[in-house]
PDB file of N, CA, C and O in Angstrom:
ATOM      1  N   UNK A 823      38.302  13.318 108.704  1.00 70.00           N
ATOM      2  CA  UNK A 823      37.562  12.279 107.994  1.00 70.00           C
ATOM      3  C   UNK A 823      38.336  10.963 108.077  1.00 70.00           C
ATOM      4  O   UNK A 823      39.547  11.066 107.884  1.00 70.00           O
ATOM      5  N   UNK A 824      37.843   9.725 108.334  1.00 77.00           N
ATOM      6  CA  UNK A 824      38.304   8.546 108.632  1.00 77.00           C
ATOM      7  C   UNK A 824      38.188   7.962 107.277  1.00 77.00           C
ATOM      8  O   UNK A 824      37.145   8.147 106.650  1.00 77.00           O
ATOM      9  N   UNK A 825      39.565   6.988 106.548  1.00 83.00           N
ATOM     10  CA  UNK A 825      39.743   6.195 105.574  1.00 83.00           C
ATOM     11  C   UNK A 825      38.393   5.375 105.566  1.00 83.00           C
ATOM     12  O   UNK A 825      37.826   5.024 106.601  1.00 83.00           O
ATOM     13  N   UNK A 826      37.924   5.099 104.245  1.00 89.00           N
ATOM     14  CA  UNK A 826      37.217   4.277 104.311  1.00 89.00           C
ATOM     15  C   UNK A 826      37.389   2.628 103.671  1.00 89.00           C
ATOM     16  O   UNK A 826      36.564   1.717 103.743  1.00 89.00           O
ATOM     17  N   UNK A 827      39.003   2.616 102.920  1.00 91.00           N
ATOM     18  CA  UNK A 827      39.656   1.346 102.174  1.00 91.00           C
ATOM     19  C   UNK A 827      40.649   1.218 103.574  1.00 91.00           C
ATOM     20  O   UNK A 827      41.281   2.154 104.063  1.00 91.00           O
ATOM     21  N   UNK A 828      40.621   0.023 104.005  1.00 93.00           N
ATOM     22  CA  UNK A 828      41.472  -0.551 104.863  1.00 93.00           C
ATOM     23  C   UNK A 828      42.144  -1.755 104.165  1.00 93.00           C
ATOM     24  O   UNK A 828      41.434  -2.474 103.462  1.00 93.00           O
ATOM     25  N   UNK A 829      43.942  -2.129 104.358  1.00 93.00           N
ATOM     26  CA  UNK A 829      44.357  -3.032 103.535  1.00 93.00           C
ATOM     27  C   UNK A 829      44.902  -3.842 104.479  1.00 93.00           C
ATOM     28  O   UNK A 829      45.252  -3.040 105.345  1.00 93.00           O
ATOM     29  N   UNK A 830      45.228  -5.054 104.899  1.00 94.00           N
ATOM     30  CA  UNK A 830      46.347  -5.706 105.413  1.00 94.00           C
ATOM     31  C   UNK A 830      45.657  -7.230 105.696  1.00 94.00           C
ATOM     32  O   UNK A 830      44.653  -7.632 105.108  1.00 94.00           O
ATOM     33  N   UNK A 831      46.412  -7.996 106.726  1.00 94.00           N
ATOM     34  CA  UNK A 831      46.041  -9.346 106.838  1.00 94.00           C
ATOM     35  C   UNK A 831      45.141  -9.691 107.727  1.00 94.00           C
ATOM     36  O   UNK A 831      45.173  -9.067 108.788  1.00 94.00           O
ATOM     37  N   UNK A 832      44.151 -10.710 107.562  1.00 95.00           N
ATOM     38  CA  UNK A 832      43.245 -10.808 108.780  1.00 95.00           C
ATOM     39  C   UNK A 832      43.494 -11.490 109.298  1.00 95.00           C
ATOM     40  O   UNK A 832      43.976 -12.547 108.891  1.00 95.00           O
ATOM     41  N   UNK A 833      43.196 -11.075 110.855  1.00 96.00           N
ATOM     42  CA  UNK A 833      43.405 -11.900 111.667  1.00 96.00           C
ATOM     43  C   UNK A 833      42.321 -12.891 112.559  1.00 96.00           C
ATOM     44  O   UNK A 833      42.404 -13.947 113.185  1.00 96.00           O
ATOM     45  N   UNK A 834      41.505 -12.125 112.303  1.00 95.00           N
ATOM     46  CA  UNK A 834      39.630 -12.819 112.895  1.00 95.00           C
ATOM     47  C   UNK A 834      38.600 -12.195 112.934  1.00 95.00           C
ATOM     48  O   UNK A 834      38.443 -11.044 112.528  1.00 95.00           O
ATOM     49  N   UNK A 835      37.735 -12.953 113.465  1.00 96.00           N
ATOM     50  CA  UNK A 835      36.549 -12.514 113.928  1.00 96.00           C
ATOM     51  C   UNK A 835      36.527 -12.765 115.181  1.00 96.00           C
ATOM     52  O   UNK A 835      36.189 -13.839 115.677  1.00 96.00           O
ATOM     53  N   UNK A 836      37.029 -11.403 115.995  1.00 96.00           N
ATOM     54  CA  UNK A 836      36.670 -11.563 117.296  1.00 96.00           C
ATOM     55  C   UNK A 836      36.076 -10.712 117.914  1.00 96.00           C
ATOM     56  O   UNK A 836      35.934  -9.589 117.431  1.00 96.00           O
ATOM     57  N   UNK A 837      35.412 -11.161 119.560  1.00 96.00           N
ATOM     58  CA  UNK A 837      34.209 -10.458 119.691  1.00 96.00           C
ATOM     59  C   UNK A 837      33.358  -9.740 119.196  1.00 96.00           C
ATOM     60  O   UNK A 837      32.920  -8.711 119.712  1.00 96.00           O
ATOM     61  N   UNK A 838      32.931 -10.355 117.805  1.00 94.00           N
ATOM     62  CA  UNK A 838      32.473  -9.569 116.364  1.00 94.00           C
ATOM     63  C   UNK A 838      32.450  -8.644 116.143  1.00 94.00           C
ATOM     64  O   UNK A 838      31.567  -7.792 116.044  1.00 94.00           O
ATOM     65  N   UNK A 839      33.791  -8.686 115.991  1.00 97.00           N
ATOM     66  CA  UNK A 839      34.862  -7.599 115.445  1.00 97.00           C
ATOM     67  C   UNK A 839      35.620  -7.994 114.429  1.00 97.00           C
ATOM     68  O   UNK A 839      36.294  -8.848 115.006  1.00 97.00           O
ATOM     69  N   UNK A 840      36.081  -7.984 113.080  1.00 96.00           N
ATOM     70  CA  UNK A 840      36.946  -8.136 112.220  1.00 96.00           C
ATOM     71  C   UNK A 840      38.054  -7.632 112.810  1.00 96.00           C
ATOM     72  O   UNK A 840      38.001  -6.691 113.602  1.00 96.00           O
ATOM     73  N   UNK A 841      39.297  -8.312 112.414  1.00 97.00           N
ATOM     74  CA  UNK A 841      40.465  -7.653 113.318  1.00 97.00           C
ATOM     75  C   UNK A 841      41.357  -8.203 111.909  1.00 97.00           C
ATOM     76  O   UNK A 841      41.398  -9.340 111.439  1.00 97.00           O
ATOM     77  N   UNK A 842      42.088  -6.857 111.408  1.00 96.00           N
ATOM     78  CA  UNK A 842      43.029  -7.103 110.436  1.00 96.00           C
ATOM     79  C   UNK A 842      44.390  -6.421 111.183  1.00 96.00           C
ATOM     80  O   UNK A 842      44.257  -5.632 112.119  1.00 96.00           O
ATOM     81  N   UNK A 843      45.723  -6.826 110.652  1.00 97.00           N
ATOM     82  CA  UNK A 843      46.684  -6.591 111.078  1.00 97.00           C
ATOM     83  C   UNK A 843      47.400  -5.993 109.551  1.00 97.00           C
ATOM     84  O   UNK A 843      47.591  -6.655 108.531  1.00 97.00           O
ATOM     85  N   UNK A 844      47.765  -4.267 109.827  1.00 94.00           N
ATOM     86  CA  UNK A 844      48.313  -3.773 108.790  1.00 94.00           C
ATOM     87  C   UNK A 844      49.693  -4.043 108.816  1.00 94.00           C
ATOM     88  O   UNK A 844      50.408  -4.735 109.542  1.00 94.00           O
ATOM     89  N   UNK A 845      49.979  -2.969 107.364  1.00 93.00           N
ATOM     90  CA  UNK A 845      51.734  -3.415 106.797  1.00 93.00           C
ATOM     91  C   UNK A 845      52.664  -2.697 108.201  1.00 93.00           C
ATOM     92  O   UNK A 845      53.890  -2.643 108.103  1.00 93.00           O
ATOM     93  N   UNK A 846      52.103  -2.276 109.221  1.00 96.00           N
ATOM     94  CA  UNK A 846      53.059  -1.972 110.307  1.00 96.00           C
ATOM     95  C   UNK A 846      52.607  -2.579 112.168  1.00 96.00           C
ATOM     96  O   UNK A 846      52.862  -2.347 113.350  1.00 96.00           O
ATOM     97  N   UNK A 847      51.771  -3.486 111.245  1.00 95.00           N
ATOM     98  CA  UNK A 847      51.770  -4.761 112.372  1.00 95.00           C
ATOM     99  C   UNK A 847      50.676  -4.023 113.174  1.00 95.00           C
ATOM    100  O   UNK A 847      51.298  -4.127 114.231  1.00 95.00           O
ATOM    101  N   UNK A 848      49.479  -3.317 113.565  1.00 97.00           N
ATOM    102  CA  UNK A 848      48.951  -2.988 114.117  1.00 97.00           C
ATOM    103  C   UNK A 848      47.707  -2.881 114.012  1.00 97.00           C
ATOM    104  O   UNK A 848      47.052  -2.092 113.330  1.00 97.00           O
ATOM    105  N   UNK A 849      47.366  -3.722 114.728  1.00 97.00           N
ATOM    106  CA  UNK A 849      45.507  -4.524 114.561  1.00 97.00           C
ATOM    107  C   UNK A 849      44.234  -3.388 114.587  1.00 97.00           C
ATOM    108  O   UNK A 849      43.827  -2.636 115.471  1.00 97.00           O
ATOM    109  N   UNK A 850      43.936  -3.562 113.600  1.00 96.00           N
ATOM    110  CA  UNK A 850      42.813  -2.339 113.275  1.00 96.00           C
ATOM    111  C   UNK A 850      41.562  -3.121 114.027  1.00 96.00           C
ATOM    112  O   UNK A 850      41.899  -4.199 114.518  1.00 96.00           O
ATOM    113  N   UNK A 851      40.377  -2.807 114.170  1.00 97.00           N
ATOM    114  CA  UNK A 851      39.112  -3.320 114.670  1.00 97.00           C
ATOM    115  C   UNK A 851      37.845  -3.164 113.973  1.00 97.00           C
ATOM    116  O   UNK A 851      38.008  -1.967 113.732  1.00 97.00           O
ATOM    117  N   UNK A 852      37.091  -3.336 113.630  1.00 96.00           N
ATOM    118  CA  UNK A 852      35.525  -2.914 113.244  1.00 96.00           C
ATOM    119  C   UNK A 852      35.019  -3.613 113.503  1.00 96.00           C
ATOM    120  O   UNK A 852      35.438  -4.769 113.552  1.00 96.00           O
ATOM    121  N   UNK A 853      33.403  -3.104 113.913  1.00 96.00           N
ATOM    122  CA  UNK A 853      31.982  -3.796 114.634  1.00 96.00           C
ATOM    123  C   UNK A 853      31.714  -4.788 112.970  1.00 96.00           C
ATOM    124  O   UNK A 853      31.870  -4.301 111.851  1.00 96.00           O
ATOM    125  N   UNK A 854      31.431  -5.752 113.171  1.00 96.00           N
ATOM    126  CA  UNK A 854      30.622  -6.380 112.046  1.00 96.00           C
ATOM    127  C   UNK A 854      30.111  -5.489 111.298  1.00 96.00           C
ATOM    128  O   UNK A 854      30.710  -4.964 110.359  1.00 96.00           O
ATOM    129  N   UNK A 855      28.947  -5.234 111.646  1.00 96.00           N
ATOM    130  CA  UNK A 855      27.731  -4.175 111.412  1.00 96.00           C
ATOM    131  C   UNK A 855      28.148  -2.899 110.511  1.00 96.00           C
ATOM    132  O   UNK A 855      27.411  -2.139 109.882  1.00 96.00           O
ATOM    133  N   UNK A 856      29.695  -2.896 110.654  1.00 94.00           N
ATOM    134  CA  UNK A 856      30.141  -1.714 110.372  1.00 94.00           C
ATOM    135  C   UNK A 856      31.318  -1.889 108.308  1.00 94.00           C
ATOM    136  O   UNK A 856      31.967  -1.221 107.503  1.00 94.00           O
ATOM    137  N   UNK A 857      30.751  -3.407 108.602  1.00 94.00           N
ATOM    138  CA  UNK A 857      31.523  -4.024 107.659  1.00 94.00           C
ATOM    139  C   UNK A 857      31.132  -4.126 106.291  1.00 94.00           C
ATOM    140  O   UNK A 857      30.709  -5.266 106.103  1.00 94.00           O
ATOM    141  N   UNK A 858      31.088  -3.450 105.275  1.00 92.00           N
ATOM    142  CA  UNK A 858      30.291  -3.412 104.233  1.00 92.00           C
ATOM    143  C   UNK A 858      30.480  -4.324 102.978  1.00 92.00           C
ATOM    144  O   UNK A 858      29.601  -4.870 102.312  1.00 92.00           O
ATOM    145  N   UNK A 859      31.926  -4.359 102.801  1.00 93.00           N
ATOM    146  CA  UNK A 859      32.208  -5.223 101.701  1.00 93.00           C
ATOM    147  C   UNK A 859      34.213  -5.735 102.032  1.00 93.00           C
ATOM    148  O   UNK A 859      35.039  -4.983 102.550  1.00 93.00           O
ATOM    149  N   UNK A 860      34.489  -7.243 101.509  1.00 92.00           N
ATOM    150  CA  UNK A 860      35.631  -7.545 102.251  1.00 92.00           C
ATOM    151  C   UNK A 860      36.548  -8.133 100.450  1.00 92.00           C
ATOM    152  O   UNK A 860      35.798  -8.833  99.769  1.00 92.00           O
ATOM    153  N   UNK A 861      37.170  -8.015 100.170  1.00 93.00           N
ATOM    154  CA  UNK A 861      37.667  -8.972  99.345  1.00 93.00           C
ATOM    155  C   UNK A 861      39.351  -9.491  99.417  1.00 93.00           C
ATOM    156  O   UNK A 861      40.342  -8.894  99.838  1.00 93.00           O
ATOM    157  N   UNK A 862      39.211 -10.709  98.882  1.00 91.00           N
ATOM    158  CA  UNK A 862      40.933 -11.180  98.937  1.00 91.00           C
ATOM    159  C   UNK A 862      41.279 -11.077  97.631  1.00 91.00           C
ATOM    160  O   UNK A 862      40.784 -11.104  96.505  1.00 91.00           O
ATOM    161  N   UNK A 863      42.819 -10.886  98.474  1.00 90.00           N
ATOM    162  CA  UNK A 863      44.114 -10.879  97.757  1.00 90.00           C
ATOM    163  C   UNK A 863      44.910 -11.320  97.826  1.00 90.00           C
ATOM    164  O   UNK A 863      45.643 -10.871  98.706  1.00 90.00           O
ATOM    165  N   UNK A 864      45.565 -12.755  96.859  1.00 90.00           N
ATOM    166  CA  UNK A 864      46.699 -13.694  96.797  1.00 90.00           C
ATOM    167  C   UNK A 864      47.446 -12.798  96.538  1.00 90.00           C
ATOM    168  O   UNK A 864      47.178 -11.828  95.830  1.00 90.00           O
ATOM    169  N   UNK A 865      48.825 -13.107  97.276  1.00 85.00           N
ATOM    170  CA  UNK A 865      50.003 -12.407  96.827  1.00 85.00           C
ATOM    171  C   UNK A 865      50.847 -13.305  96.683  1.00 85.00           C
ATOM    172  O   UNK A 865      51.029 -14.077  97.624  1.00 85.00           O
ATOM    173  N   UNK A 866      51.619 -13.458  95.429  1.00 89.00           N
ATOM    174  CA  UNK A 866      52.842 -14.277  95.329  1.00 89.00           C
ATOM    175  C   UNK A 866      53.830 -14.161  95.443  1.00 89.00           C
ATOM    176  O   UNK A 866      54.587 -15.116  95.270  1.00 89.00           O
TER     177      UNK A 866
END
């Protein structure tokens, strides 16, 4: 079964694809389409 909470920094929207970069530096991918809900987090 695949996580369904993904955490780390974003890096874009490319080839509409969300592309976040986790806490071990390694760029996750998802289709738009596949994107359900996004929210931020300031960290101080």
């Amino acid at each position: 079964m695949e996580k369904k909470v993904y955490e780390g920094i974003l890096v874009g929207l490319i080839d509409d694809k969300v592309v976040i970069k986790d806490e071990e530096s390694n760029e996750l991918a998802f289709a738009v389409d596949q994107v359900a809900k996004t929210n931020l987090a300031v960290v101080f």
